Amino acid sequence: MGAGTPWWYRIPTKPLGVIVACGVAIAVIVSSPDISTGGIVAAILVGGCAGLLTQFIQGMAQARHDERSR
């Protein structure tokens, strides 16, 4: 990882996924007017899916960057 790597390449994947997961879960909980236990569980699941998707997309972008830099 030299000086030419983009900023998103240097961000650790797991912490970014956790931050996105928490942010999405909190946003779903806050945006729901009357949330129940099932809604909180659903918000956590949606947040987890968003976090995993973020990690997957970042991994794909890193692989593409590595492929281009060869």
Tab-separated table of N, CA and C in Angstrom, residues 31-61:
chain	number	residue	atom	x	y	z
A	31	SER	N	-36.328	5.828	13.087
A	31	SER	CA	-37.328	6.210	12.088
A	31	SER	C	-38.678	5.520	12.291
A	32	SER	N	-38.730	4.491	13.109
A	32	SER	CA	-39.987	3.787	13.362
A	32	SER	C	-40.721	4.457	14.523
A	33	PRO	N	-41.989	4.873	14.306
A	33	PRO	CA	-42.704	5.588	15.369
A	33	PRO	C	-43.002	4.719	16.597
A	34	ASP	N	-43.530	3.542	16.401
A	34	ASP	CA	-43.837	2.623	17.504
A	34	ASP	C	-43.101	1.322	17.258
A	35	ILE	N	-41.963	1.174	17.880
A	35	ILE	CA	-41.147	-0.017	17.638
A	35	ILE	C	-41.351	-1.015	18.765
A	36	SER	N	-41.455	-2.265	18.394
A	36	SER	CA	-41.629	-3.340	19.374
A	36	SER	C	-40.366	-4.197	19.385
A	37	THR	N	-40.404	-5.269	20.144
A	37	THR	CA	-39.238	-6.158	20.218
A	37	THR	C	-38.922	-6.764	18.854
A	38	GLY	N	-39.947	-7.145	18.130
A	38	GLY	CA	-39.730	-7.700	16.792
A	38	GLY	C	-39.119	-6.687	15.854
A	39	GLY	N	-39.514	-5.431	15.998
A	39	GLY	CA	-38.949	-4.376	15.164
A	39	GLY	C	-37.492	-4.127	15.476
A	40	ILE	N	-37.130	-4.229	16.745
A	40	ILE	CA	-35.719	-4.049	17.127
A	40	ILE	C	-34.880	-5.191	16.569
A	41	VAL	N	-35.384	-6.406	16.650
A	41	VAL	CA	-34.671	-7.564	16.092
A	41	VAL	C	-34.516	-7.401	14.582
A	42	ALA	N	-35.578	-6.953	13.919
A	42	ALA	CA	-35.510	-6.735	12.469
A	42	ALA	C	-34.496	-5.647	12.138
A	43	ALA	N	-34.456	-4.589	12.949
A	43	ALA	CA	-33.493	-3.508	12.710
A	43	ALA	C	-32.062	-4.013	12.856
A	44	ILE	N	-31.821	-4.865	13.836
A	44	ILE	CA	-30.481	-5.429	14.029
A	44	ILE	C	-30.108	-6.331	12.849
A	45	LEU	N	-31.060	-7.119	12.358
A	45	LEU	CA	-30.793	-7.979	11.198
A	45	LEU	C	-30.510	-7.159	9.942
A	46	VAL	N	-31.305	-6.107	9.727
A	46	VAL	CA	-31.080	-5.242	8.565
A	46	VAL	C	-29.717	-4.557	8.682
A	47	GLY	N	-29.373	-4.097	9.887
A	47	GLY	CA	-28.062	-3.486	10.092
A	47	GLY	C	-26.927	-4.464	9.838
A	48	GLY	N	-27.097	-5.697	10.290
A	48	GLY	CA	-26.079	-6.723	10.047
A	48	GLY	C	-25.893	-7.006	8.569
A	49	CYS	N	-27.004	-7.080	7.845
A	49	CYS	CA	-26.917	-7.296	6.393
A	49	CYS	C	-26.217	-6.125	5.708
A	50	ALA	N	-26.526	-4.905	6.143
A	50	ALA	CA	-25.872	-3.726	5.564
A	50	ALA	C	-24.371	-3.734	5.861
A	51	GLY	N	-23.994	-4.155	7.077
A	51	GLY	CA	-22.578	-4.236	7.423
A	51	GLY	C	-21.837	-5.264	6.584
A	52	LEU	N	-22.447	-6.431	6.397
A	52	LEU	CA	-21.822	-7.468	5.573
A	52	LEU	C	-21.721	-7.031	4.119
A	53	LEU	N	-22.752	-6.361	3.626
A	53	LEU	CA	-22.728	-5.865	2.255
A	53	LEU	C	-21.630	-4.820	2.083
A	54	THR	N	-21.440	-3.976	3.083
A	54	THR	CA	-20.373	-2.972	3.033
A	54	THR	C	-19.009	-3.645	2.960
A	55	GLN	N	-18.793	-4.666	3.789
A	55	GLN	CA	-17.512	-5.384	3.764
A	55	GLN	C	-17.285	-6.058	2.416
A	56	PHE	N	-18.340	-6.628	1.848
A	56	PHE	CA	-18.232	-7.313	0.559
A	56	PHE	C	-17.878	-6.327	-0.548
A	57	ILE	N	-18.562	-5.192	-0.574
A	57	ILE	CA	-18.312	-4.205	-1.621
A	57	ILE	C	-16.913	-3.620	-1.487
A	58	GLN	N	-16.475	-3.357	-0.254
A	58	GLN	CA	-15.123	-2.832	-0.070
A	58	GLN	C	-14.081	-3.866	-0.505
A	59	GLY	N	-14.309	-5.128	-0.202
A	59	GLY	CA	-13.397	-6.179	-0.641
A	59	GLY	C	-13.325	-6.286	-2.155
A	60	MET	N	-14.483	-6.147	-2.816
A	60	MET	CA	-14.494	-6.169	-4.282
A	60	MET	C	-13.724	-4.985	-4.851
A	61	ALA	N	-13.906	-3.809	-4.249
A	61	ALA	CA	-13.200	-2.617	-4.729
A	61	ALA	C	-11.695	-2.758	-4.516
